[in-house]
mmCIF file of C-alpha atoms and ligand atoms in Angstrom:
data_model
loop_
_atom_site.group_PDB
_atom_site.id
_atom_site.type_symbol
_atom_site.label_atom_id
_atom_site.label_comp_id
_atom_site.label_asym_id
_atom_site.label_seq_id
_atom_site.Cartn_x
_atom_site.Cartn_y
_atom_site.Cartn_z
ATOM 1 C CA UNK A 254 58.269 -80.416 143.846
ATOM 2 C CA UNK A 255 55.256 -80.121 146.071
ATOM 3 C CA UNK A 256 52.908 -82.887 147.184
ATOM 4 C CA UNK A 257 50.095 -81.795 144.883
ATOM 5 C CA UNK A 258 52.476 -81.827 141.886
ATOM 6 C CA UNK A 259 53.866 -85.121 143.126
ATOM 7 C CA UNK A 260 50.400 -86.615 143.246
ATOM 8 C CA UNK A 261 49.994 -85.669 139.554
ATOM 9 C CA UNK A 262 52.126 -88.668 138.734
ATOM 10 C CA UNK A 263 49.831 -91.443 139.700
ATOM 11 C CA UNK A 264 50.586 -94.388 137.462
ATOM 12 C CA UNK A 265 53.915 -95.177 135.947
ATOM 13 C CA UNK A 266 53.892 -97.407 132.871
ATOM 14 C CA UNK A 267 57.442 -98.573 133.098
ATOM 15 C CA UNK A 268 58.829 -101.200 130.753
ATOM 16 C CA UNK A 269 55.353 -102.719 130.563
ATOM 17 C CA UNK A 270 55.018 -102.910 134.325
ATOM 18 C CA UNK A 271 52.303 -100.779 135.923
ATOM 19 C CA UNK A 272 53.555 -99.334 139.221
ATOM 20 C CA UNK A 273 51.440 -97.299 141.574
ATOM 21 C CA UNK A 274 53.122 -94.005 142.257
ATOM 22 C CA UNK A 275 51.823 -93.148 145.679
ATOM 23 C CA UNK A 276 54.880 -91.648 147.374
ATOM 24 C CA UNK A 277 58.354 -92.433 148.472
ATOM 25 C CA UNK A 278 57.604 -96.102 148.985
ATOM 26 C CA UNK A 279 57.869 -96.742 145.265
ATOM 27 C CA UNK A 280 61.386 -95.452 144.946
ATOM 28 C CA UNK A 281 62.585 -95.968 148.464
ATOM 29 C CA UNK A 282 61.750 -99.465 149.530
ATOM 30 C CA UNK A 283 59.063 -100.766 147.246
ATOM 31 C CA UNK A 284 59.162 -103.330 144.452
ATOM 32 C CA UNK A 285 61.140 -101.067 142.151
ATOM 33 C CA UNK A 286 64.210 -101.222 144.404
ATOM 34 C CA UNK A 287 64.234 -104.975 144.355
ATOM 35 C CA UNK A 288 63.273 -105.416 140.733
ATOM 36 C CA UNK A 289 65.324 -102.615 139.195
ATOM 37 C CA UNK A 290 67.997 -101.628 141.675
ATOM 38 C CA UNK A 291 70.078 -99.471 139.261
ATOM 39 C CA UNK A 292 67.036 -97.454 138.183
ATOM 40 C CA UNK A 293 66.112 -96.825 141.792
ATOM 41 C CA UNK A 294 69.647 -95.633 142.535
ATOM 42 C CA UNK A 295 70.776 -98.669 144.562
ATOM 43 C CA UNK A 296 74.558 -98.772 144.034
ATOM 44 C CA UNK A 297 77.762 -100.155 145.465
ATOM 45 C CA UNK A 298 77.747 -100.814 149.213
ATOM 46 C CA UNK A 299 79.917 -98.766 151.462
ATOM 47 C CA UNK A 300 78.407 -95.406 150.671
ATOM 48 C CA UNK A 301 75.536 -93.372 149.314
ATOM 49 C CA UNK A 302 75.096 -91.108 146.291
ATOM 50 C CA UNK A 303 74.086 -87.535 146.963
ATOM 51 C CA UNK A 304 71.922 -85.849 144.263
ATOM 52 C CA UNK A 305 70.375 -82.443 143.908
ATOM 53 C CA UNK A 306 67.513 -81.611 141.495
ATOM 54 C CA UNK A 307 65.993 -78.464 139.909
ATOM 55 C CA UNK A 308 69.123 -76.245 139.742
ATOM 56 C CA UNK A 309 71.042 -74.275 138.886
ATOM 57 C CA UNK A 310 69.773 -71.550 141.193
ATOM 58 C CA UNK A 311 71.592 -68.299 141.875
ATOM 59 C CA UNK A 312 70.956 -68.526 145.643
ATOM 60 C CA UNK A 313 70.596 -72.229 146.412
ATOM 61 C CA UNK A 314 73.351 -73.698 144.241
ATOM 62 C CA UNK A 315 76.217 -71.593 145.644
ATOM 63 C CA UNK A 316 75.064 -72.371 149.192
ATOM 64 C CA UNK A 317 74.983 -76.103 148.499
ATOM 65 C CA UNK A 318 78.387 -75.963 146.749
ATOM 66 C CA UNK A 319 79.891 -74.217 149.785
ATOM 67 C CA UNK A 320 78.397 -76.815 152.137
ATOM 68 C CA UNK A 321 79.729 -79.659 149.988
ATOM 69 C CA UNK A 322 83.168 -78.101 149.853
ATOM 70 C CA UNK A 323 83.252 -77.880 153.674
ATOM 71 C CA UNK A 324 82.360 -81.562 153.908
ATOM 72 C CA UNK A 325 84.690 -82.629 151.112
ATOM 73 C CA UNK A 326 81.768 -84.304 149.268
ATOM 74 C CA UNK A 327 81.225 -84.707 145.539
ATOM 75 C CA UNK A 328 77.611 -84.948 144.356
ATOM 76 C CA UNK A 329 75.479 -85.214 141.212
ATOM 77 C CA UNK A 330 73.278 -82.297 140.128
ATOM 78 C CA UNK A 331 70.255 -82.971 137.889
ATOM 79 C CA UNK A 332 69.968 -79.719 135.967
ATOM 80 C CA UNK A 333 66.893 -78.174 134.381
ATOM 81 C CA UNK A 334 67.623 -76.687 130.956
ATOM 82 C CA UNK A 335 65.339 -73.744 131.588
ATOM 83 C CA UNK A 336 67.413 -72.862 134.681
ATOM 84 C CA UNK A 337 70.680 -73.347 132.815
ATOM 85 C CA UNK A 338 69.434 -70.810 130.267
ATOM 86 C CA UNK A 339 68.857 -68.272 133.025
ATOM 87 C CA UNK A 340 71.961 -68.985 135.105
ATOM 88 C CA UNK A 341 74.753 -70.445 132.893
ATOM 89 C CA UNK A 342 77.525 -69.181 135.160
ATOM 90 C CA UNK A 343 75.988 -71.050 138.111
ATOM 91 C CA UNK A 344 75.757 -74.239 135.990
ATOM 92 C CA UNK A 345 79.403 -73.907 135.071
ATOM 93 C CA UNK A 346 80.351 -73.419 138.743
ATOM 94 C CA UNK A 347 78.943 -76.879 139.555
ATOM 95 C CA UNK A 348 81.267 -78.591 137.086
ATOM 96 C CA UNK A 349 84.180 -76.316 138.003
ATOM 97 C CA UNK A 350 83.822 -77.517 141.617
ATOM 98 C CA UNK A 351 84.269 -81.096 140.422
ATOM 99 C CA UNK A 352 80.640 -82.231 140.680
ATOM 100 C CA UNK A 353 78.773 -84.313 138.168
ATOM 101 C CA UNK A 354 75.821 -83.037 136.146
ATOM 102 C CA UNK A 355 72.815 -85.030 135.023
ATOM 103 C CA UNK A 356 69.721 -83.909 133.092
ATOM 104 C CA UNK A 357 66.334 -83.313 134.721
ATOM 105 C CA UNK A 358 64.739 -82.067 131.435
ATOM 106 C CA UNK A 359 64.324 -78.656 129.945
ATOM 107 C CA UNK A 360 60.876 -77.938 131.418
ATOM 108 C CA UNK A 361 59.702 -79.328 134.769
ATOM 109 C CA UNK A 362 56.695 -81.291 133.548
ATOM 110 C CA UNK A 363 55.262 -84.689 134.366
ATOM 111 C CA UNK A 364 56.160 -86.829 131.356
ATOM 112 C CA UNK A 365 52.921 -88.763 131.645
ATOM 113 C CA UNK A 366 51.057 -85.607 130.681
ATOM 114 C CA UNK A 367 53.181 -85.082 127.532
ATOM 115 C CA UNK A 368 53.639 -86.859 124.224
ATOM 116 C CA UNK A 369 56.581 -89.051 123.310
ATOM 117 C CA UNK A 370 57.736 -86.502 120.752
ATOM 118 C CA UNK A 371 57.594 -83.770 123.450
ATOM 119 C CA UNK A 372 59.781 -85.919 125.748
ATOM 120 C CA UNK A 373 62.316 -86.447 122.982
ATOM 121 C CA UNK A 374 62.443 -82.706 122.164
ATOM 122 C CA UNK A 375 62.639 -81.647 125.822
ATOM 123 C CA UNK A 376 65.315 -84.095 126.825
ATOM 124 C CA UNK A 377 67.362 -83.547 123.662
ATOM 125 C CA UNK A 378 67.259 -79.798 124.069
ATOM 126 C CA UNK A 379 68.315 -80.046 127.728
ATOM 127 C CA UNK A 380 71.159 -82.508 127.062
ATOM 128 C CA UNK A 381 72.558 -80.416 124.228
ATOM 129 C CA UNK A 382 72.314 -77.214 126.194
ATOM 130 C CA UNK A 383 73.889 -78.613 129.361
ATOM 131 C CA UNK A 384 76.803 -79.995 127.371
ATOM 132 C CA UNK A 385 77.259 -76.721 125.466
ATOM 133 C CA UNK A 386 77.134 -74.538 128.606
ATOM 134 C CA UNK A 387 79.036 -76.686 131.107
ATOM 135 C CA UNK A 388 81.314 -78.689 128.739
ATOM 136 C CA UNK A 389 80.075 -81.811 130.436
ATOM 137 C CA UNK A 390 77.680 -84.168 128.669
ATOM 138 C CA UNK A 391 75.011 -85.591 131.028
ATOM 139 C CA UNK A 392 75.204 -89.349 131.583
ATOM 140 C CA UNK A 393 72.201 -89.636 133.910
ATOM 141 C CA UNK A 394 68.571 -88.636 133.595
ATOM 142 C CA UNK A 395 66.085 -88.062 136.372
ATOM 143 C CA UNK A 396 62.562 -87.195 135.209
ATOM 144 C CA UNK A 397 60.563 -84.458 137.005
ATOM 145 C CA UNK A 398 58.605 -85.985 139.903
ATOM 146 C CA UNK A 399 60.422 -89.294 139.294
ATOM 147 C CA UNK A 400 57.728 -90.140 136.727
ATOM 148 C CA UNK A 401 58.907 -91.993 133.648
ATOM 149 C CA UNK A 402 56.759 -92.598 130.545
ATOM 150 C CA UNK A 403 57.405 -95.057 127.739
ATOM 151 C CA UNK A 404 58.264 -91.950 125.630
ATOM 152 C CA UNK A 405 60.754 -90.614 128.134
ATOM 153 C CA UNK A 406 62.429 -94.029 128.395
ATOM 154 C CA UNK A 407 62.718 -94.149 124.623
ATOM 155 C CA UNK A 408 64.156 -90.626 124.516
ATOM 156 C CA UNK A 409 66.673 -91.472 127.238
ATOM 157 C CA UNK A 410 67.869 -94.539 125.299
ATOM 158 C CA UNK A 411 68.197 -92.519 122.086
ATOM 159 C CA UNK A 412 70.184 -89.832 123.878
ATOM 160 C CA UNK A 413 72.270 -92.364 125.822
ATOM 161 C CA UNK A 414 71.325 -91.041 129.254
ATOM 162 C CA UNK A 415 70.571 -93.548 132.007
ATOM 163 C CA UNK A 416 67.411 -92.988 134.124
ATOM 164 C CA UNK A 417 68.102 -92.919 137.848
ATOM 165 C CA UNK A 418 65.536 -92.187 140.585
ATOM 166 C CA UNK A 419 66.353 -92.305 144.291
ATOM 167 C CA UNK A 420 65.968 -94.438 147.402
ATOM 168 C CA UNK A 421 65.752 -91.734 150.079
ATOM 169 C CA UNK A 422 64.356 -88.215 150.151
ATOM 170 C CA UNK A 423 64.055 -85.521 152.783
ATOM 171 C CA UNK A 424 60.945 -83.735 151.435
ATOM 172 C CA UNK A 425 63.160 -80.669 151.617
ATOM 173 C CA UNK A 426 60.942 -78.851 149.065
ATOM 174 C CA UNK A 427 58.473 -78.272 151.914
ATOM 175 C CA UNK A 428 60.952 -75.884 153.558
ATOM 176 C CA UNK A 429 60.666 -77.552 156.971
ATOM 177 C CA UNK A 430 63.514 -77.424 159.570
ATOM 178 C CA UNK A 431 66.631 -79.530 159.039
ATOM 179 C CA UNK A 432 65.774 -82.059 161.779
ATOM 180 C CA UNK A 433 62.460 -82.742 160.019
ATOM 181 C CA UNK A 434 64.299 -83.269 156.681
ATOM 182 C CA UNK A 435 66.841 -85.531 158.384
ATOM 183 C CA UNK A 436 64.039 -87.582 159.948
ATOM 184 C CA UNK A 437 62.550 -88.245 156.502
ATOM 185 C CA UNK A 438 65.932 -89.123 155.060
ATOM 186 C CA UNK A 439 66.881 -91.541 157.778
ATOM 187 C CA UNK A 440 63.600 -93.461 157.416
ATOM 188 C CA UNK A 441 64.711 -94.810 154.060
ATOM 189 C CA UNK A 442 68.466 -94.235 153.914
ATOM 190 C CA UNK A 443 70.376 -97.524 153.625
ATOM 191 C CA UNK A 444 73.832 -98.556 152.566
ATOM 192 C CA UNK A 445 74.144 -98.135 148.800
ATOM 193 C CA UNK A 446 71.160 -95.801 148.542
ATOM 194 C CA UNK A 447 70.722 -92.581 146.606
ATOM 195 C CA UNK A 448 69.644 -89.389 148.394
ATOM 196 C CA UNK A 449 67.384 -86.785 146.726
ATOM 197 C CA UNK A 450 67.664 -83.143 147.783
ATOM 198 C CA UNK A 451 67.137 -79.844 145.930
ATOM 199 C CA UNK A 452 69.501 -76.903 145.382
ATOM 200 C CA UNK A 453 66.699 -74.788 143.889
ATOM 201 C CA UNK A 454 63.228 -73.621 144.920
ATOM 202 C CA UNK A 455 62.100 -73.010 141.336
ATOM 203 C CA UNK A 456 59.386 -75.708 141.718
ATOM 204 C CA UNK A 457 58.884 -75.584 145.488
ATOM 205 C CA UNK A 458 58.390 -73.280 148.491
ATOM 206 C CA UNK A 459 60.565 -70.141 148.269
ATOM 207 C CA UNK A 460 63.866 -70.625 150.104
ATOM 208 C CA UNK A 461 63.212 -74.368 150.528
ATOM 209 C CA UNK A 462 66.801 -75.113 149.405
ATOM 210 C CA UNK A 463 67.950 -73.837 152.833
ATOM 211 C CA UNK A 464 66.570 -77.059 154.340
ATOM 212 C CA UNK A 465 68.870 -79.069 152.111
ATOM 213 C CA UNK A 466 71.897 -76.966 153.016
ATOM 214 C CA UNK A 467 71.167 -77.109 156.708
ATOM 215 C CA UNK A 468 70.654 -80.867 156.823
ATOM 216 C CA UNK A 469 74.041 -81.736 155.295
ATOM 217 C CA UNK A 470 76.154 -81.518 158.525
ATOM 218 C CA UNK A 471 73.731 -83.709 160.443
ATOM 219 C CA UNK A 472 73.609 -86.143 157.547
ATOM 220 C CA UNK A 473 77.428 -86.182 157.598
ATOM 221 C CA UNK A 474 77.456 -87.140 161.300
ATOM 222 C CA UNK A 475 74.956 -89.951 160.686
ATOM 223 C CA UNK A 476 76.844 -91.283 157.634
ATOM 224 C CA UNK A 477 80.134 -91.195 159.522
ATOM 225 C CA UNK A 478 78.544 -93.162 162.370
ATOM 226 C CA UNK A 479 77.457 -95.781 159.860
ATOM 227 C CA UNK A 480 80.797 -95.779 158.066
ATOM 228 C CA UNK A 481 79.281 -94.734 154.776
ATOM 229 C CA UNK A 482 81.043 -92.512 152.202
ATOM 230 C CA UNK A 483 79.379 -89.974 149.927
ATOM 231 C CA UNK A 484 79.954 -90.069 146.194
ATOM 232 C CA UNK A 485 78.518 -89.016 142.804
ATOM 233 C CA UNK A 486 76.490 -91.448 140.700
ATOM 234 C CA UNK A 487 79.404 -92.074 138.321
ATOM 235 C CA UNK A 488 81.225 -94.045 141.058
ATOM 236 C CA UNK A 489 78.136 -95.159 142.985
ATOM 237 C CA UNK A 490 76.597 -96.972 140.005
ATOM 238 C CA UNK A 491 79.900 -98.025 138.412
ATOM 239 C CA UNK A 492 79.687 -101.660 137.415
ATOM 240 C CA UNK A 493 82.234 -103.839 139.150
ATOM 241 C CA UNK A 494 84.176 -106.563 137.355
HETATM 242 ZN ZN1 ZN B 1192 62.405 -81.667 140.049
#
């Protein structure tokens, strides 16, 4: 995801509410987080959810999996169906390592630029394919660029996948050094938040996934200092009581 592509998602007609999509404020701290905390990824206190988009990737995903194994963390990976087609073994390795898979779509398109029937086909194709290849049916859906249309919301409901965005991002797709990525993350990372990183550079600067890998140890130090655990969305967004 690069800024120009991000800017392509300008207005988000969401459940009848028009939200201006000008950057991380919408999903990090803006009205969405207060009005729709589950959609924004605000979960149980005491930890954060760690999520990776745009994979699987033959270089980035194994590097991220190795880093997560060293830290003893379990994360959620939002897979692109087109990437699963190219790298099915990499997709399977995510589940084999105990991580959770969600669906990011088959193609990486802004849903506001596509029809409702396109969204239904794209999401249905990706869900079926991820389940067939990995043996794990996606429970969560994150649209490309975090942009939801009325059609994508309907498709998600029909396919029984729950839309989840994020509350903190590192802009790791820019391929900047890890301290830069950490600085972005810490600006919006709070107890109960959801972190967005990428294990693939298929929509961003070549090799940008290295930024996500390199930031993880520093993120671990900061989370330990705050007494926050790391967990996948299945436990982060589990309803209590
Ligand atoms: Zn993406």
